[in-house]
mmCIF file of C-alpha atoms in Angstrom:
data_model
loop_
_atom_site.group_PDB
_atom_site.id
_atom_site.type_symbol
_atom_site.label_atom_id
_atom_site.label_comp_id
_atom_site.label_asym_id
_atom_site.label_seq_id
_atom_site.Cartn_x
_atom_site.Cartn_y
_atom_site.Cartn_z
ATOM 1 C CA UNK Z 326 4.410 -1.919 18.761
ATOM 2 C CA UNK Z 327 0.665 -1.648 19.242
ATOM 3 C CA UNK Z 328 -0.508 1.457 21.066
ATOM 4 C CA UNK Z 329 -1.991 0.849 24.526
ATOM 5 C CA UNK Z 330 -5.663 1.447 25.059
ATOM 6 C CA UNK Z 331 -6.889 4.458 27.015
ATOM 7 C CA UNK Z 332 -7.148 2.511 30.272
ATOM 8 C CA UNK Z 333 -3.613 1.152 29.990
ATOM 9 C CA UNK Z 334 -4.558 -2.393 29.048
ATOM 10 C CA UNK Z 335 -3.354 -4.154 25.915
ATOM 11 C CA UNK Z 336 -4.612 -2.857 22.602
ATOM 12 C CA UNK Z 337 -7.702 -4.632 21.235
ATOM 13 C CA UNK Z 338 -6.067 -5.090 17.828
ATOM 14 C CA UNK Z 339 -5.676 -8.722 16.737
ATOM 15 C CA UNK Z 340 -2.460 -10.729 16.867
ATOM 16 C CA UNK Z 341 -2.218 -10.573 13.079
ATOM 17 C CA UNK Z 342 -1.679 -6.806 13.410
ATOM 18 C CA UNK Z 343 1.300 -7.479 15.696
ATOM 19 C CA UNK Z 344 2.698 -9.967 13.200
ATOM 20 C CA UNK Z 345 2.267 -7.630 10.234
ATOM 21 C CA UNK Z 346 3.935 -4.736 12.056
ATOM 22 C CA UNK Z 347 6.877 -6.960 13.006
ATOM 23 C CA UNK Z 348 7.357 -8.036 9.395
ATOM 24 C CA UNK Z 349 7.244 -4.422 8.210
ATOM 25 C CA UNK Z 350 9.798 -3.362 10.797
ATOM 26 C CA UNK Z 351 12.273 -6.212 10.283
ATOM 27 C CA UNK Z 352 12.175 -6.766 6.514
ATOM 28 C CA UNK Z 353 14.702 -5.218 4.141
ATOM 29 C CA UNK Z 354 12.239 -5.051 1.229
ATOM 30 C CA UNK Z 355 8.464 -4.926 0.786
ATOM 31 C CA UNK Z 356 6.791 -5.823 -2.503
ATOM 32 C CA UNK Z 357 3.101 -4.950 -2.351
ATOM 33 C CA UNK Z 358 0.168 -5.409 -4.716
ATOM 34 C CA UNK Z 359 -3.174 -3.719 -4.053
ATOM 35 C CA UNK Z 360 -6.183 -3.551 -6.329
ATOM 36 C CA UNK Z 361 -8.854 -2.031 -4.055
ATOM 37 C CA UNK Z 362 -7.031 0.274 -1.618
ATOM 38 C CA UNK Z 363 -3.868 2.317 -1.344
ATOM 39 C CA UNK Z 364 -1.287 0.261 0.631
ATOM 40 C CA UNK Z 365 -1.442 0.929 4.362
ATOM 41 C CA UNK Z 366 2.083 2.355 4.640
ATOM 42 C CA UNK Z 367 1.212 4.964 2.001
ATOM 43 C CA UNK Z 368 -2.168 6.057 3.365
ATOM 44 C CA UNK Z 369 -2.909 9.549 4.658
ATOM 45 C CA UNK Z 370 -4.588 9.763 8.098
ATOM 46 C CA UNK Z 371 -7.882 10.978 6.636
ATOM 47 C CA UNK Z 372 -7.926 8.266 3.964
ATOM 48 C CA UNK Z 373 -7.221 5.569 6.563
ATOM 49 C CA UNK Z 374 -9.911 6.907 8.883
ATOM 50 C CA UNK Z 375 -12.481 7.147 6.077
ATOM 51 C CA UNK Z 376 -11.849 3.533 5.088
ATOM 52 C CA UNK Z 377 -12.209 2.316 8.654
ATOM 53 C CA UNK Z 378 -15.343 4.329 9.370
ATOM 54 C CA UNK Z 379 -16.889 3.110 6.117
ATOM 55 C CA UNK Z 380 -15.956 -0.492 6.833
ATOM 56 C CA UNK Z 381 -17.091 -0.488 10.464
ATOM 57 C CA UNK Z 382 -19.703 2.289 10.822
ATOM 58 C CA UNK Z 383 -20.955 0.872 14.132
ATOM 59 C CA UNK Z 384 -17.486 0.480 15.678
ATOM 60 C CA UNK Z 385 -16.555 2.327 18.843
ATOM 61 C CA UNK Z 386 -14.778 5.620 18.109
ATOM 62 C CA UNK Z 387 -11.920 4.823 20.488
ATOM 63 C CA UNK Z 388 -11.303 1.536 18.676
ATOM 64 C CA UNK Z 389 -11.228 3.297 15.296
ATOM 65 C CA UNK Z 390 -8.763 5.818 16.716
ATOM 66 C CA UNK Z 391 -6.575 2.955 17.904
ATOM 67 C CA UNK Z 392 -6.523 1.428 14.425
ATOM 68 C CA UNK Z 393 -5.683 4.747 12.770
ATOM 69 C CA UNK Z 394 -2.944 5.556 15.295
ATOM 70 C CA UNK Z 395 -1.465 2.114 14.837
ATOM 71 C CA UNK Z 396 -1.423 2.442 11.053
ATOM 72 C CA UNK Z 397 0.325 5.816 11.296
ATOM 73 C CA UNK Z 398 2.855 4.359 13.731
ATOM 74 C CA UNK Z 399 3.600 1.559 11.281
ATOM 75 C CA UNK Z 400 4.362 4.113 8.566
ATOM 76 C CA UNK Z 401 7.384 5.356 10.510
ATOM 77 C CA UNK Z 402 9.343 2.399 9.139
ATOM 78 C CA UNK Z 403 9.635 4.211 5.791
ATOM 79 C CA UNK Z 404 11.090 7.300 7.465
ATOM 80 C CA UNK Z 405 13.747 5.598 9.578
ATOM 81 C CA UNK Z 406 17.515 5.738 9.202
ATOM 82 C CA UNK Z 407 17.682 2.406 7.374
ATOM 83 C CA UNK Z 408 14.282 2.055 5.714
ATOM 84 C CA UNK Z 409 13.344 -0.999 3.676
ATOM 85 C CA UNK Z 410 12.938 -0.806 -0.070
ATOM 86 C CA UNK Z 411 9.226 -0.374 -0.711
ATOM 87 C CA UNK Z 412 7.835 -1.298 -4.138
ATOM 88 C CA UNK Z 413 4.098 -1.070 -4.664
ATOM 89 C CA UNK Z 414 1.926 -1.894 -7.659
ATOM 90 C CA UNK Z 415 -1.528 -0.356 -7.260
ATOM 91 C CA UNK Z 416 -4.373 -1.104 -9.647
ATOM 92 C CA UNK Z 417 -6.154 1.903 -11.122
ATOM 93 C CA UNK Z 418 -9.390 0.500 -9.670
ATOM 94 C CA UNK Z 419 -8.262 1.546 -6.185
ATOM 95 C CA UNK Z 420 -8.611 5.209 -7.172
ATOM 96 C CA UNK Z 421 -12.116 4.819 -8.589
ATOM 97 C CA UNK Z 422 -13.634 3.173 -5.518
ATOM 98 C CA UNK Z 423 -16.192 5.439 -3.837
ATOM 99 C CA UNK Z 424 -15.073 4.499 -0.325
ATOM 100 C CA UNK Z 425 -13.835 8.029 0.396
ATOM 101 C CA UNK Z 426 -14.825 11.525 -0.686
ATOM 102 C CA UNK Z 427 -13.188 13.046 -3.744
ATOM 103 C CA UNK Z 428 -11.194 15.552 -1.705
ATOM 104 C CA UNK Z 429 -9.800 12.791 0.492
ATOM 105 C CA UNK Z 430 -8.812 10.784 -2.571
ATOM 106 C CA UNK Z 431 -7.213 13.797 -4.232
ATOM 107 C CA UNK Z 432 -5.010 14.464 -1.211
ATOM 108 C CA UNK Z 433 -4.197 10.759 -0.997
ATOM 109 C CA UNK Z 434 -3.014 10.704 -4.607
ATOM 110 C CA UNK Z 435 -0.923 13.840 -4.033
ATOM 111 C CA UNK Z 436 0.620 12.109 -1.022
ATOM 112 C CA UNK Z 437 1.635 9.170 -3.221
ATOM 113 C CA UNK Z 438 3.585 11.544 -5.454
ATOM 114 C CA UNK Z 439 5.365 12.974 -2.416
ATOM 115 C CA UNK Z 440 6.196 9.488 -1.131
ATOM 116 C CA UNK Z 441 7.594 8.596 -4.564
ATOM 117 C CA UNK Z 442 10.260 11.264 -4.039
ATOM 118 C CA UNK Z 443 11.890 9.016 -1.451
ATOM 119 C CA UNK Z 444 14.710 7.032 -3.079
ATOM 120 C CA UNK Z 445 13.609 3.767 -1.471
ATOM 121 C CA UNK Z 446 9.938 4.060 -2.482
ATOM 122 C CA UNK Z 447 8.785 2.902 -5.931
ATOM 123 C CA UNK Z 448 5.118 3.178 -6.907
ATOM 124 C CA UNK Z 449 3.653 1.795 -10.128
ATOM 125 C CA UNK Z 450 0.058 2.021 -11.290
ATOM 126 C CA UNK Z 451 -1.564 -0.832 -13.164
ATOM 127 C CA UNK Z 452 -4.076 0.775 -15.561
ATOM 128 C CA UNK Z 453 -7.355 -0.707 -16.700
ATOM 129 C CA UNK Z 454 -5.888 -0.661 -20.213
ATOM 130 C CA UNK Z 455 -2.768 -2.608 -19.334
ATOM 131 C CA UNK Z 456 -1.259 -4.236 -22.406
ATOM 132 C CA UNK Z 457 -0.667 -7.441 -20.471
ATOM 133 C CA UNK Z 458 -3.050 -9.419 -18.302
ATOM 134 C CA UNK Z 459 -0.828 -10.841 -15.555
ATOM 135 C CA UNK Z 460 -1.908 -14.141 -14.045
ATOM 136 C CA UNK Z 461 -1.912 -13.142 -10.384
ATOM 137 C CA UNK Z 462 -3.680 -14.160 -7.178
ATOM 138 C CA UNK Z 463 -7.004 -12.382 -6.736
ATOM 139 C CA UNK Z 464 -6.192 -11.155 -3.214
ATOM 140 C CA UNK Z 465 -3.887 -8.280 -2.374
ATOM 141 C CA UNK Z 466 -0.541 -9.369 -0.984
ATOM 142 C CA UNK Z 467 2.824 -8.213 0.339
ATOM 143 C CA UNK Z 468 6.043 -10.133 -0.138
ATOM 144 C CA UNK Z 469 8.466 -9.384 2.709
ATOM 145 C CA UNK Z 470 12.137 -10.046 2.100
ATOM 146 C CA UNK Z 471 14.244 -10.591 5.216
ATOM 147 C CA UNK Z 472 17.998 -10.307 5.687
ATOM 148 C CA UNK Z 473 17.956 -14.091 5.961
ATOM 149 C CA UNK Z 474 16.108 -15.490 2.897
ATOM 150 C CA UNK Z 475 14.752 -18.385 4.944
ATOM 151 C CA UNK Z 476 12.601 -15.849 6.822
ATOM 152 C CA UNK Z 477 10.933 -14.406 3.708
ATOM 153 C CA UNK Z 478 7.165 -14.242 4.203
ATOM 154 C CA UNK Z 479 4.065 -13.475 2.148
ATOM 155 C CA UNK Z 480 1.136 -11.663 3.713
ATOM 156 C CA UNK Z 481 -2.137 -12.318 1.874
ATOM 157 C CA UNK Z 482 -4.973 -9.983 2.781
ATOM 158 C CA UNK Z 483 -8.470 -11.290 3.440
ATOM 159 C CA UNK Z 484 -11.379 -9.482 5.116
ATOM 160 C CA UNK Z 485 -12.086 -12.428 7.412
ATOM 161 C CA UNK Z 486 -8.702 -13.994 8.066
ATOM 162 C CA UNK Z 487 -5.445 -12.868 6.446
ATOM 163 C CA UNK Z 488 -2.718 -15.448 5.915
ATOM 164 C CA UNK Z 489 1.052 -15.579 6.382
ATOM 165 C CA UNK Z 490 2.824 -17.950 3.970
ATOM 166 C CA UNK Z 491 6.466 -18.954 4.134
ATOM 167 C CA UNK Z 492 6.933 -22.172 2.154
ATOM 168 C CA UNK Z 493 9.133 -22.075 -0.926
ATOM 169 C CA UNK Z 494 6.345 -22.941 -3.361
ATOM 170 C CA UNK Z 495 4.253 -19.951 -2.309
ATOM 171 C CA UNK Z 496 7.269 -17.641 -2.230
ATOM 172 C CA UNK Z 497 8.110 -18.609 -5.803
ATOM 173 C CA UNK Z 498 4.482 -18.271 -6.934
ATOM 174 C CA UNK Z 499 3.993 -14.806 -5.471
ATOM 175 C CA UNK Z 500 7.462 -13.661 -6.509
ATOM 176 C CA UNK Z 501 6.664 -14.537 -10.100
ATOM 177 C CA UNK Z 502 3.251 -12.883 -9.813
ATOM 178 C CA UNK Z 503 4.795 -9.638 -8.625
ATOM 179 C CA UNK Z 504 7.321 -9.614 -11.449
ATOM 180 C CA UNK Z 505 4.484 -10.010 -13.941
ATOM 181 C CA UNK Z 506 2.641 -7.136 -12.285
ATOM 182 C CA UNK Z 507 5.649 -4.823 -12.545
ATOM 183 C CA UNK Z 508 5.934 -5.692 -16.237
ATOM 184 C CA UNK Z 509 2.257 -5.032 -16.923
ATOM 185 C CA UNK Z 510 2.134 -1.815 -14.870
ATOM 186 C CA UNK Z 511 3.267 1.630 -15.997
ATOM 187 C CA UNK Z 512 6.820 2.711 -15.101
ATOM 188 C CA UNK Z 513 7.126 4.071 -11.532
ATOM 189 C CA UNK Z 514 5.961 7.540 -10.553
ATOM 190 C CA UNK Z 515 8.800 9.946 -11.276
ATOM 191 C CA UNK Z 516 8.147 13.390 -9.772
ATOM 192 C CA UNK Z 517 11.261 14.914 -11.366
ATOM 193 C CA UNK Z 518 10.120 18.432 -12.375
ATOM 194 C CA UNK Z 519 12.749 18.613 -15.132
ATOM 195 C CA UNK Z 520 10.899 16.051 -17.214
ATOM 196 C CA UNK Z 521 8.219 17.468 -19.474
ATOM 197 C CA UNK Z 522 4.850 16.050 -18.480
ATOM 198 C CA UNK Z 523 3.676 15.633 -22.076
ATOM 199 C CA UNK Z 524 6.614 13.301 -22.751
ATOM 200 C CA UNK Z 525 5.718 10.989 -19.913
ATOM 201 C CA UNK Z 526 4.242 7.562 -20.391
ATOM 202 C CA UNK Z 527 4.645 6.534 -16.764
ATOM 203 C CA UNK Z 528 2.482 6.237 -13.658
ATOM 204 C CA UNK Z 529 2.648 9.997 -13.041
ATOM 205 C CA UNK Z 530 0.745 10.659 -16.260
ATOM 206 C CA UNK Z 531 -2.068 8.438 -15.021
ATOM 207 C CA UNK Z 532 -1.886 10.236 -11.657
ATOM 208 C CA UNK Z 533 -2.433 13.560 -13.429
ATOM 209 C CA UNK Z 534 -5.446 12.102 -15.234
ATOM 210 C CA UNK Z 535 -6.912 10.772 -11.983
ATOM 211 C CA UNK Z 536 -6.492 14.142 -10.285
ATOM 212 C CA UNK Z 537 -8.169 15.869 -13.223
ATOM 213 C CA UNK Z 538 -11.232 13.647 -12.953
ATOM 214 C CA UNK Z 539 -11.728 14.166 -9.193
#
């Protein structure tokens, strides 16, 4: 649900925010690809706020607070009793963008490692030096799988107008694209302390490199 505004009226967030939150709450699996930002459900409060302030520097502070609070409320879906499976592929480029300060990014990356400890959360990084070049849509997207396959939906992000797609052709196209991304990306972050870091060739090794450079 969207948080009410300070005067008790409906939140000023757009209808698409309602629709996205409903999909997140009712789906049994999320498959997300991001190349510019960390996925919303994995963002820290300070990272989310920094992105919003940078994107809308003239926006009213109360409106920015509403957006941040709403994003944090949405994240509760991953901490519920029956959380969906969440599989994200994040391009390395997202961690080199100068949208947030280095300290904010460092804590955001550390948060990703903590989230990867959850058994239903799988996070892969797609490095600049990926061995494969997957043919994928240019825009970030999320493929939501419902209990009833006929309700599966793709959310395609766009700064002006995001889209919700549900026809079989698009579902097949984006499903194939995500499979190619998982193949091209490094194996998921595995925070198991029993594994020697120098033996790793997974996303955690790239995480360590990113943290070192910040």
